[in-house]
mmCIF file of C-alpha atoms and ligand atoms in Angstrom:
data_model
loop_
_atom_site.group_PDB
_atom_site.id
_atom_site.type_symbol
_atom_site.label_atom_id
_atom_site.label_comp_id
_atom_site.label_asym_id
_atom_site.label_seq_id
_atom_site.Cartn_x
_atom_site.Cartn_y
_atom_site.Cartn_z
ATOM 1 C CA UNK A 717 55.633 153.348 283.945
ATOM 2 C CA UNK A 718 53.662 155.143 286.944
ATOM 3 C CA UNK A 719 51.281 157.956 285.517
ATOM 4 C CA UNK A 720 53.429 161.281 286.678
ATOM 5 C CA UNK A 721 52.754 164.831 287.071
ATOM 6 C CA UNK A 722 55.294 165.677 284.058
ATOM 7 C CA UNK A 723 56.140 162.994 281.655
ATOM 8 C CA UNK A 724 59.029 163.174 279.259
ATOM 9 C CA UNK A 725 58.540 160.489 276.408
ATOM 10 C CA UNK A 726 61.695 160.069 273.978
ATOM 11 C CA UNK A 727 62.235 163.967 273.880
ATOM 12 C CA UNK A 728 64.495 164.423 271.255
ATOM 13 C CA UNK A 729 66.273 168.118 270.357
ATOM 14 C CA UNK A 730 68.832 168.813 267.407
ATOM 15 C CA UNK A 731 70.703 171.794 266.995
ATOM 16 C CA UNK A 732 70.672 172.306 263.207
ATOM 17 C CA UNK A 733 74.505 173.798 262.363
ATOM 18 C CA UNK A 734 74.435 176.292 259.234
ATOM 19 C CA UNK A 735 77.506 175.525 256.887
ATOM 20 C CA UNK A 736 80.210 177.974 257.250
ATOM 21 C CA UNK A 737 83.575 178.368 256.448
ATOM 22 C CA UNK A 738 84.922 175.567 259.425
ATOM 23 C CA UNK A 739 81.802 173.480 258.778
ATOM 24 C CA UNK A 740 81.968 172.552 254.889
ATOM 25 C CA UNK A 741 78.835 170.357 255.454
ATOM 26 C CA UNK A 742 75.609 171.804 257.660
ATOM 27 C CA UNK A 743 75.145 169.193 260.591
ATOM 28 C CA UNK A 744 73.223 168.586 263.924
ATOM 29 C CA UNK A 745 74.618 168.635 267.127
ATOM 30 C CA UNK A 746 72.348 165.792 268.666
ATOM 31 C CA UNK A 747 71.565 167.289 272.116
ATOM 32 C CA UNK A 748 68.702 165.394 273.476
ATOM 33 C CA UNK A 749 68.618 161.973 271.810
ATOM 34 C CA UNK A 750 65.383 160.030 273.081
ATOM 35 C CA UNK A 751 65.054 160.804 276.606
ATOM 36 C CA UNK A 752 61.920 159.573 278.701
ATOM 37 C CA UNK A 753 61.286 159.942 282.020
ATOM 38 C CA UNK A 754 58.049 159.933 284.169
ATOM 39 C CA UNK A 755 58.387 162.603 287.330
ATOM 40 C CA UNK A 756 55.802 162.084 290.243
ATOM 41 C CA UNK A 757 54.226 164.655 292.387
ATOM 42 C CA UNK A 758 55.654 165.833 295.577
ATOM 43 C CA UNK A 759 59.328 164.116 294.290
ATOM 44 C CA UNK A 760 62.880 165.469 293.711
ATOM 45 C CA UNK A 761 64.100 164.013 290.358
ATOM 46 C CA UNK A 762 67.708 164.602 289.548
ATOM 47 C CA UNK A 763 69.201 164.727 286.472
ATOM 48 C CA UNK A 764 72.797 164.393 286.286
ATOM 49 C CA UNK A 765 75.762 164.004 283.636
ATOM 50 C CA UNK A 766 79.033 165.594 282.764
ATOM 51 C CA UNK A 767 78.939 169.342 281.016
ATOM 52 C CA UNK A 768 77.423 169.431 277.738
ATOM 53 C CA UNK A 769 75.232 165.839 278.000
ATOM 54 C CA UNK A 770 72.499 168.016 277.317
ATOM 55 C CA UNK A 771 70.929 168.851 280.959
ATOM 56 C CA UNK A 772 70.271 172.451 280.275
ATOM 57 C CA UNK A 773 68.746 171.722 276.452
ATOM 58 C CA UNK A 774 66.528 169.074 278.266
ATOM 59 C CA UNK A 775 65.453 171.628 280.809
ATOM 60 C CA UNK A 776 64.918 174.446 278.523
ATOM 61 C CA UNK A 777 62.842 172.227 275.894
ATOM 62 C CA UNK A 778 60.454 170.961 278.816
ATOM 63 C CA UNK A 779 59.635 174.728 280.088
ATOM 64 C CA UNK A 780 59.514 175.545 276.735
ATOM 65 C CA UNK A 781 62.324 177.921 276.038
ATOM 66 C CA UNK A 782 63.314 175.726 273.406
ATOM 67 C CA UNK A 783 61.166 173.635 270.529
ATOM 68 C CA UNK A 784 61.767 169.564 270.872
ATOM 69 C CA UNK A 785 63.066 168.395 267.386
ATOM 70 C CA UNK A 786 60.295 165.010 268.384
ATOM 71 C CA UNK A 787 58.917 163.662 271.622
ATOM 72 C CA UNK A 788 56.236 164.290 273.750
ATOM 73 C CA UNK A 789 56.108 166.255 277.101
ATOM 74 C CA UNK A 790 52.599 165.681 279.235
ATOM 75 C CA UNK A 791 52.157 168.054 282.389
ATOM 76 C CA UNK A 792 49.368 165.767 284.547
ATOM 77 C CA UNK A 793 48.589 163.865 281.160
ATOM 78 C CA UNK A 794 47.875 166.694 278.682
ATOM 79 C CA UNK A 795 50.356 167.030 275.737
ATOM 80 C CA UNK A 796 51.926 170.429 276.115
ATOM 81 C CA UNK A 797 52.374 171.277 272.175
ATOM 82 C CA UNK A 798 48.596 170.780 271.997
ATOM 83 C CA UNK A 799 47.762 173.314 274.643
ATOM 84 C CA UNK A 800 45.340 175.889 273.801
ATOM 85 C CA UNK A 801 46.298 179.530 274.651
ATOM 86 C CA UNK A 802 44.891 179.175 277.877
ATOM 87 C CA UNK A 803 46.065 176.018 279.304
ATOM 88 C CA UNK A 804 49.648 177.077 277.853
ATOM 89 C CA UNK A 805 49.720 180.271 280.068
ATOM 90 C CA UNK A 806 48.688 178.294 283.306
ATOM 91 C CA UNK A 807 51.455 175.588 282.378
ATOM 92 C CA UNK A 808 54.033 178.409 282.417
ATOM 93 C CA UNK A 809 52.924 179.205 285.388
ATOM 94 C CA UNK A 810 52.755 175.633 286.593
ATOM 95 C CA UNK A 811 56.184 174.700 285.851
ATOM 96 C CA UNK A 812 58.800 177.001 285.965
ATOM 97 C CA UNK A 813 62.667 177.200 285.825
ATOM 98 C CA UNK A 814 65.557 178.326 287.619
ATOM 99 C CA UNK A 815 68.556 179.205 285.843
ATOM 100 C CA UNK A 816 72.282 177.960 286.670
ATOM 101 C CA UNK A 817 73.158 181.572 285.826
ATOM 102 C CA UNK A 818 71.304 184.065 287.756
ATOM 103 C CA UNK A 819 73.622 186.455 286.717
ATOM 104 C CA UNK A 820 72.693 186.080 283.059
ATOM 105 C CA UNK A 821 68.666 186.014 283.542
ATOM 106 C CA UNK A 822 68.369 188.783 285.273
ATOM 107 C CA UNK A 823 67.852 192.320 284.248
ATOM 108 C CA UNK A 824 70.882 194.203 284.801
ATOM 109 C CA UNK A 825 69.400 197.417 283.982
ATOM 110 C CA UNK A 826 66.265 196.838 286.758
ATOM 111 C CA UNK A 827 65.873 196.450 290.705
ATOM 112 C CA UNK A 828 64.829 193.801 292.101
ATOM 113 C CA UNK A 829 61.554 194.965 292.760
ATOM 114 C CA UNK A 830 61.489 195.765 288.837
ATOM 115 C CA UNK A 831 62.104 192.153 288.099
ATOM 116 C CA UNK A 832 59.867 190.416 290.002
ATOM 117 C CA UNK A 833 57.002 193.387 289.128
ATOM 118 C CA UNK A 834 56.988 193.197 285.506
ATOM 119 C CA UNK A 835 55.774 189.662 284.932
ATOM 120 C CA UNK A 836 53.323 190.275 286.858
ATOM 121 C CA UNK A 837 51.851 193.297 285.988
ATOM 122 C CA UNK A 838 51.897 192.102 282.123
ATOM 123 C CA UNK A 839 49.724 189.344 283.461
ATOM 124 C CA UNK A 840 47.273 191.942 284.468
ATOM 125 C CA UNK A 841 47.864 192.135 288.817
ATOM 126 C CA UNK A 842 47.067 194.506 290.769
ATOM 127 C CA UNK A 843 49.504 197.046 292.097
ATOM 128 C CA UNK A 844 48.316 196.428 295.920
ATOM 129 C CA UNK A 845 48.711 192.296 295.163
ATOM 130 C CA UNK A 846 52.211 192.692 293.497
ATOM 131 C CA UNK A 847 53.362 194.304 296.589
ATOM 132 C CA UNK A 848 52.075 191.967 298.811
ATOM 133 C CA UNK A 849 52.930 189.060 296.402
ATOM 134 C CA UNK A 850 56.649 190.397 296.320
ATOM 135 C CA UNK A 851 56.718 190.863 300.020
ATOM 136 C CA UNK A 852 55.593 187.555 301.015
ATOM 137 C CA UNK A 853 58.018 186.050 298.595
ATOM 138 C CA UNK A 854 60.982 188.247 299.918
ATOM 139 C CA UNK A 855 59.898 186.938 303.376
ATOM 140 C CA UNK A 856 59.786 183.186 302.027
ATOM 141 C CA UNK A 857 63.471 182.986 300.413
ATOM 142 C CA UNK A 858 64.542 184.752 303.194
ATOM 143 C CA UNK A 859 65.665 187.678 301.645
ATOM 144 C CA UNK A 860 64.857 191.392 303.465
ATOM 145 C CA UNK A 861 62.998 193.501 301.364
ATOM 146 C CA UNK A 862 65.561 196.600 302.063
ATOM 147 C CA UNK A 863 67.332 194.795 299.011
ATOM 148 C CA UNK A 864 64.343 195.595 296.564
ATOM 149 C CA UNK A 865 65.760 198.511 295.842
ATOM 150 C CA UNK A 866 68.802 197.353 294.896
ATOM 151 C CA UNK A 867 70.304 196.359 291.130
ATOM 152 C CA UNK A 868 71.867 192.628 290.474
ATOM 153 C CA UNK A 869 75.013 193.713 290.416
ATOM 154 C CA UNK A 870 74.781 195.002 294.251
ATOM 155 C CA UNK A 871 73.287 191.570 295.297
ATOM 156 C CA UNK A 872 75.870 188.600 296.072
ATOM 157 C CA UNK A 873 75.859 185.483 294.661
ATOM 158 C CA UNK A 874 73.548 184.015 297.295
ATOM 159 C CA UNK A 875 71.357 186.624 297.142
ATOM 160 C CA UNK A 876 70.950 186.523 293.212
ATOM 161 C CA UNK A 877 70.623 183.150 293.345
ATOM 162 C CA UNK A 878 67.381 183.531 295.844
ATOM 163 C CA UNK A 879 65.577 186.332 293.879
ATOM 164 C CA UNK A 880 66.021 183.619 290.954
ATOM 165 C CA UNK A 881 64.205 181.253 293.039
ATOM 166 C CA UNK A 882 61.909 183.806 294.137
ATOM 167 C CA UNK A 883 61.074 184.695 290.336
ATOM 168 C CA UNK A 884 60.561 180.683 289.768
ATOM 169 C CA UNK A 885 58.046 180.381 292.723
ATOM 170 C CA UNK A 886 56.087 183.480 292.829
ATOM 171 C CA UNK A 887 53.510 182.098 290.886
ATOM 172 C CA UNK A 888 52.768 179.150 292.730
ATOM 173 C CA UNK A 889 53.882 176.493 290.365
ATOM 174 C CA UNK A 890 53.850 173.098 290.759
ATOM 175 C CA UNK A 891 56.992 171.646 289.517
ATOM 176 C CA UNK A 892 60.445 173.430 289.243
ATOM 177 C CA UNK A 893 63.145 172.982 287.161
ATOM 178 C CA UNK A 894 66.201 173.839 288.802
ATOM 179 C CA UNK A 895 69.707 173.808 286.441
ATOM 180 C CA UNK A 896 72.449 173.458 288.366
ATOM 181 C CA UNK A 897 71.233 176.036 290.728
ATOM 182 C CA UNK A 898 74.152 175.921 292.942
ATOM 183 C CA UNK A 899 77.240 175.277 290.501
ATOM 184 C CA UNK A 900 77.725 178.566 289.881
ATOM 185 C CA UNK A 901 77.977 179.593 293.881
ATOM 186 C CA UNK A 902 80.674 179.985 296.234
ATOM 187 C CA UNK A 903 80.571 176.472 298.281
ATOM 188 C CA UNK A 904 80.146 177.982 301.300
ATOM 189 C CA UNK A 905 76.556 179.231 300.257
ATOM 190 C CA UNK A 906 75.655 176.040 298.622
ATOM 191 C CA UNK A 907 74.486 174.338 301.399
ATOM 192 C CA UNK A 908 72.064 177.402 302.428
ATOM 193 C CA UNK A 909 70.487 177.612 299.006
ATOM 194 C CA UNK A 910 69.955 173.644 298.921
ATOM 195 C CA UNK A 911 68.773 173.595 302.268
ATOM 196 C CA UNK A 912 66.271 176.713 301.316
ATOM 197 C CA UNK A 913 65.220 174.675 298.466
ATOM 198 C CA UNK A 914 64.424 171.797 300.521
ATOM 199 C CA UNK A 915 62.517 173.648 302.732
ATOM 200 C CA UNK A 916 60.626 174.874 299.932
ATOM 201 C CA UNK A 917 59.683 171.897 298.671
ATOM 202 C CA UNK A 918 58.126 171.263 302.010
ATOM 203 C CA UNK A 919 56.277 174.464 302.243
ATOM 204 C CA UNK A 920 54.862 174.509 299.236
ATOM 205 C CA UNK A 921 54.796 170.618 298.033
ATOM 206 C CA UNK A 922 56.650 171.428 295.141
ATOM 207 C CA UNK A 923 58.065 168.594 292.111
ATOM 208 C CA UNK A 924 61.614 169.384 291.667
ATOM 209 C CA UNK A 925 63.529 168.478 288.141
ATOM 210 C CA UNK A 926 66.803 168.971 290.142
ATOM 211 C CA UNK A 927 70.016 168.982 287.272
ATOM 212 C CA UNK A 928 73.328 168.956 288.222
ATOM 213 C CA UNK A 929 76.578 167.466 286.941
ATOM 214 C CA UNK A 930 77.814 166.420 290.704
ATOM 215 C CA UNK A 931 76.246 162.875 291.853
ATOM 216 C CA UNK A 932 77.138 164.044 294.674
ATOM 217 C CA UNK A 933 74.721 166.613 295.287
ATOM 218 C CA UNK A 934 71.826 165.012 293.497
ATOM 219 C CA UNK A 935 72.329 161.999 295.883
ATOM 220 C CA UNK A 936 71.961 164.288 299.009
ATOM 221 C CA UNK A 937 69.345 166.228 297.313
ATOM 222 C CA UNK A 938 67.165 163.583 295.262
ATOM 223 C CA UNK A 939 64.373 160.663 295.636
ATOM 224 C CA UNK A 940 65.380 159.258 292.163
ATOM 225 C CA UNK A 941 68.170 160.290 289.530
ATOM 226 C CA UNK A 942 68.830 159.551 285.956
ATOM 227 C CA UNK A 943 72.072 159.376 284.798
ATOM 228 C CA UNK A 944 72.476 161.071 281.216
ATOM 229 C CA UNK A 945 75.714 160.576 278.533
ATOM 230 C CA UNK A 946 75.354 162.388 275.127
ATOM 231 C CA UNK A 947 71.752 163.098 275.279
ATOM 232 C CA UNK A 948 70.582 159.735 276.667
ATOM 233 C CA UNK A 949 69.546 157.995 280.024
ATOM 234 C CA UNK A 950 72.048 155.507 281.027
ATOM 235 C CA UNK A 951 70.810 154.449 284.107
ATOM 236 C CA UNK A 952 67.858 155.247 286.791
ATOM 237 C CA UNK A 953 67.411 153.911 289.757
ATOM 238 C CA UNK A 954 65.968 155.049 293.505
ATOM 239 C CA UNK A 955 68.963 157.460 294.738
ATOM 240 C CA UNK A 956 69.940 155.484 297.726
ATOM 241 C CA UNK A 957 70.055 152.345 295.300
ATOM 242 C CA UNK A 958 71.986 154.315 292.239
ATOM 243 C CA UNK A 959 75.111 154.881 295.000
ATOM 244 C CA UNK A 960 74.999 151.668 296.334
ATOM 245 C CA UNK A 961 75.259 149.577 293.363
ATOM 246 C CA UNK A 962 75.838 151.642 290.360
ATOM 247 C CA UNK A 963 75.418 149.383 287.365
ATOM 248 C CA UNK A 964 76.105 150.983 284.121
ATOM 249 C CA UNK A 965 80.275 152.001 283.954
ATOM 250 C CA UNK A 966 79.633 155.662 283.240
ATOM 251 C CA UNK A 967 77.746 155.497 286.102
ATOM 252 C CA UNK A 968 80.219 153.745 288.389
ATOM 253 C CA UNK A 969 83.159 155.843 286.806
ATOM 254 C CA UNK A 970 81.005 158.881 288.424
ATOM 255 C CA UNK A 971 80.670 157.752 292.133
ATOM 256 C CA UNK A 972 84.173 156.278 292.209
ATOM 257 C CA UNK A 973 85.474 160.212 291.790
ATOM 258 C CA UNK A 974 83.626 160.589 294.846
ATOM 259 C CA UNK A 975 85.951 160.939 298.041
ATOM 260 C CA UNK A 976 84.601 159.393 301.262
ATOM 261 C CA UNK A 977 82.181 156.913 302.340
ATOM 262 C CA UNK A 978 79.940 156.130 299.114
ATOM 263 C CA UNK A 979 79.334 152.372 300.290
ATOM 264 C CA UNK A 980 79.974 151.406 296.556
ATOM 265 C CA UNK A 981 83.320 149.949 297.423
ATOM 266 C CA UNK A 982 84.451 150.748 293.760
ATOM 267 C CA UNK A 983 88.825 151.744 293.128
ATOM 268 C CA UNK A 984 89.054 154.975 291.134
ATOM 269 C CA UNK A 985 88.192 155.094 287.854
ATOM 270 C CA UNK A 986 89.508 157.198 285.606
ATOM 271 C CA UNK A 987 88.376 157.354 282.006
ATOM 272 C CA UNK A 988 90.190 157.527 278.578
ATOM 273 C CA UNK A 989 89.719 160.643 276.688
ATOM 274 C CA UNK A 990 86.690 163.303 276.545
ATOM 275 C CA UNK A 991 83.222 162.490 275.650
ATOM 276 C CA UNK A 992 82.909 162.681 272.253
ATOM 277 C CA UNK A 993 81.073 164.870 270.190
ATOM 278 C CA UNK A 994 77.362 165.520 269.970
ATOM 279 C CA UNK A 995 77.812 166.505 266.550
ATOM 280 C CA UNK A 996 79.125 162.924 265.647
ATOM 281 C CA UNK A 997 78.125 160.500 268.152
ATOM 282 C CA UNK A 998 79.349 156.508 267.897
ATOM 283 C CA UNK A 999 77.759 154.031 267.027
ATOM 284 C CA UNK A 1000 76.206 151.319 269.264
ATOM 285 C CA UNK A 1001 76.443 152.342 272.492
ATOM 286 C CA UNK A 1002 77.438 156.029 272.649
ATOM 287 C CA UNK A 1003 79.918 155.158 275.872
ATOM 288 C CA UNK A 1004 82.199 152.826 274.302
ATOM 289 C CA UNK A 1005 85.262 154.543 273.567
ATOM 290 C CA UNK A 1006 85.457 155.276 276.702
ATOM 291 C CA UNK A 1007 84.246 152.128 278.513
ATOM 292 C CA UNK A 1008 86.692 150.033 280.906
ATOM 293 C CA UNK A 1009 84.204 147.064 280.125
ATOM 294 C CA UNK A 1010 83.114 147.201 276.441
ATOM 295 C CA UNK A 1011 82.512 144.031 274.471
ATOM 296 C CA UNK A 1012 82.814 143.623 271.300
ATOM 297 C CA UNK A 1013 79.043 144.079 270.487
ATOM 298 C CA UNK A 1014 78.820 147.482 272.023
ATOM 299 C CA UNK A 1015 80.467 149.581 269.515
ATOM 300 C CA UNK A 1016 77.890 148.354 266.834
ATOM 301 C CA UNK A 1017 74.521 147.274 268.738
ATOM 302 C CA UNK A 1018 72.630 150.118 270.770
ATOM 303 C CA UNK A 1019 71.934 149.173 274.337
ATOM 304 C CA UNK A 1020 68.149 149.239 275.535
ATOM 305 C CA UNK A 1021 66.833 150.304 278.426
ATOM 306 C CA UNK A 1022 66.364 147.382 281.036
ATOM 307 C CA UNK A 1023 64.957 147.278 284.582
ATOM 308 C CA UNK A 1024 67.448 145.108 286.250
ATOM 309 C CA UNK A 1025 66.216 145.067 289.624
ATOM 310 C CA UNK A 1026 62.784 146.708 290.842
ATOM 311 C CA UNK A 1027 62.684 150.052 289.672
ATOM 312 C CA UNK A 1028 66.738 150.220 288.721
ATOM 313 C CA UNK A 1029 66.664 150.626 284.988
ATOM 314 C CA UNK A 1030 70.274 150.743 282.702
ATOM 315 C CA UNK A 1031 71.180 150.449 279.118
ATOM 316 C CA UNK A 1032 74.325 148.381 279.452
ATOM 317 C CA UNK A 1033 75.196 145.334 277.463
ATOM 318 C CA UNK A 1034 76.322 143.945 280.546
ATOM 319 C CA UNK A 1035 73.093 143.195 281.782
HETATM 320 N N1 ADP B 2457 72.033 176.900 270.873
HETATM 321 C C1 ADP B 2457 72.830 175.875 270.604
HETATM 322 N N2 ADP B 2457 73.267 175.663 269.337
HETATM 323 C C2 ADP B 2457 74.058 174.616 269.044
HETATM 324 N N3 ADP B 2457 74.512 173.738 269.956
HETATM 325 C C3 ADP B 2457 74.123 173.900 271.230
HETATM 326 C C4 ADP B 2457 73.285 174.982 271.632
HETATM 327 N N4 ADP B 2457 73.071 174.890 272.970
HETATM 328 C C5 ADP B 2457 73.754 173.802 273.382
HETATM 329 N N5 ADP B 2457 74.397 173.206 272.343
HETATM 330 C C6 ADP B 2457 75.209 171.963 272.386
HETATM 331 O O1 ADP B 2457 74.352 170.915 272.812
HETATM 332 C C7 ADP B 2457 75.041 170.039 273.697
HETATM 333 C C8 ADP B 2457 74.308 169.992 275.021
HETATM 334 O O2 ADP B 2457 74.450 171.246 275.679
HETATM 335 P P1 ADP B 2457 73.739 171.593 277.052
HETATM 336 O O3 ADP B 2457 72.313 171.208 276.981
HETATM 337 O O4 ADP B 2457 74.055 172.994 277.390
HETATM 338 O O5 ADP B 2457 74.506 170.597 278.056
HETATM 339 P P2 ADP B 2457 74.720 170.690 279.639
HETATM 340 O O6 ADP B 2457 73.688 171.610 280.201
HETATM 341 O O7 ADP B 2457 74.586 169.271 280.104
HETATM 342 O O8 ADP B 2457 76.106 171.193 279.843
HETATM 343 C C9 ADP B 2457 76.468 170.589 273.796
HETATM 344 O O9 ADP B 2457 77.263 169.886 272.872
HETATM 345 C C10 ADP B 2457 76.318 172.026 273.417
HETATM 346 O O10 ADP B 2457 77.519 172.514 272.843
HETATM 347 S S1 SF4 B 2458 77.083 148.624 276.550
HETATM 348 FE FE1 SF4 B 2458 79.236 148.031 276.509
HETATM 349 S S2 SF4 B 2458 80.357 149.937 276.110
HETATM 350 FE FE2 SF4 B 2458 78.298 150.484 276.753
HETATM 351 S S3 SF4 B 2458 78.477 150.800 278.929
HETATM 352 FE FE3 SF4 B 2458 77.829 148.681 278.652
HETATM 353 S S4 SF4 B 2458 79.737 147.520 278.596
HETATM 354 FE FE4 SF4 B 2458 80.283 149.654 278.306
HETATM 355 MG MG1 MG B 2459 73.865 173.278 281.448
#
């Protein structure tokens, strides 16, 4: 595997469950189940799988937010849990997130101009450079700096969703997590925040982590994309590649959903039942009961990870 800027290697994170009345035994929701991937500078990775594959658990654990139950995460080859103090500030500030839910990570209670300040006056800035900090960002995300005196709850969507990409940038990271940035905006602005973020990513030659659960969006959006199902990577693959010839089924069951010209040539296919639960995967590979082309091997042997064609990696018994 190339050397990358941020390295994931078989990240694993486990929910422990308490026992309760419901839950006679305590248990572990298995969110992340050994997930490695190797992100390069200047690229837009996309990560994408149906709600509750673990996307935002992934995200959260790499930034931090949340601790891995095992693995290793390496910003520009340094292991991040072995940081000291100072190296762990300037790798929050060298990878940051944006959240799916602006409306949920920002301060109610504070202006804009509040919420961007604070952060940066704990970390010891000057009045004069906050302003001009804020200002400059305002300018950047194209938002006008009337609206700094306003609360969250007088912003719209679009709006809220660029002073949460303002709050991600301001520092001047490197790479940027973004969770389904745009799922929880009206389509209409979608396309505006994308293409802002794209723009972005220009300006400032940021890494993007880009999640979503719309293939879709990541293809538009992305260089490369992984494909996850209950906490793992199915398949990854050059984005171009990944919706021309989707290998692994899950993957395949994705694009067919997919109205239009995909180039995949695949019929609609629909699959049985919900993915199962976290808390009780199956055995072998975790996409059998649900797989239009299981063998009889997959439901007890676990699939590995195989590059198939240069670069175009699956874990399908198939291949
Ligand atoms: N704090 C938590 N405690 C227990 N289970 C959780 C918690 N957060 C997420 N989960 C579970 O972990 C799995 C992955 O969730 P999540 O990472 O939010 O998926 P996604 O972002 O892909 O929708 C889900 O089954 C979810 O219910
Ligand atoms: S390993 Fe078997 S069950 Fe899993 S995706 Fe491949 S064919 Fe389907
Ligand atoms: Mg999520």
């Amino acid at each position: 595997m190339k050397k990358g800027i941020l390295e994931i290697r078989d990240l694993r994170k486990h929910y422990r469950l308490r026992r309760t009345r419901l839950l006679k035994k305590p248990g572990s929701i298995k969110a992340l189940n050994g997930v490695s991937l190797s992100i390069s500078k200047g690229e837009s990775f996309g990560l994408v799988g149906e709600s509750g594959c673990g996307k935002s658990t992934a995200a959260y654990t790499i930034v931090g937010l949340l601790k891995p139950t095992e693995g290793r995460i390496l910003f520009k080859g340094n292991d991040v849990t072995s940081l000291n103090r100072d190296q762990k500030r300037e790798f929050r500030k060298k990878v940051q997130l944006i959240f799916q839910d602006t409306s949920g990570s920002l301060n109610p209670k504070g202006t804009v101009e509040w919420i961007l300040r604070e952060p940066l006056r704990a970390m010891g800035m000057q009045k004069k450079e906050i302003k001009e900090l804020i200002l400059e960002s305002m300018n950047l995300v194209g938002l006008d700096k009337d609206l700094l005196g306003r609360f969250p709850h007088e912003l719209s969507g679009g709006q809220k969703q660029r002073v949460g990409i303002m709050n991600a940038l301001i520092l001047n990271p490197e790479v940027v997590i973004a969770d389904e940035p745009i799922s929880s905006l009206d389509v209409s602005i979608q396309a505006q925040i994308l293409n802002l973020m794209n723009d972005l990513q220009e300006r400032l030659s940021l890494t993007y982590l880009f999640i979503s659960h719309d293939l879709n969006v990541v293809h538009y959006f992305c260089d490369r994309i992984a494909v996850m199902y209950l906490g793992e990577i199915v398949e990854l693959s050059e984005s171009e590649e990944l919706y021309r010839s989707p290998l692994h089924p899950y993957t395949q069951s994705l694009l067919s959903a997919i109205p239009g010209e995909t180039g995949h040539k695949l019929e609609r296919i629909i699959l049985e039942g919900d993915a199962p639960s976290p808390l009780n995967p199956p055995t072998g590979c975790f996409f059998h009961p649900r797989c239009f082309r299981r063998m009889a091997i997959c439901s007890s042997v676990k699939p590995q990870m195989t590059e198939v064609t240069k670069d175009h990696f699956v874990s399908c018994h198939l291949y």
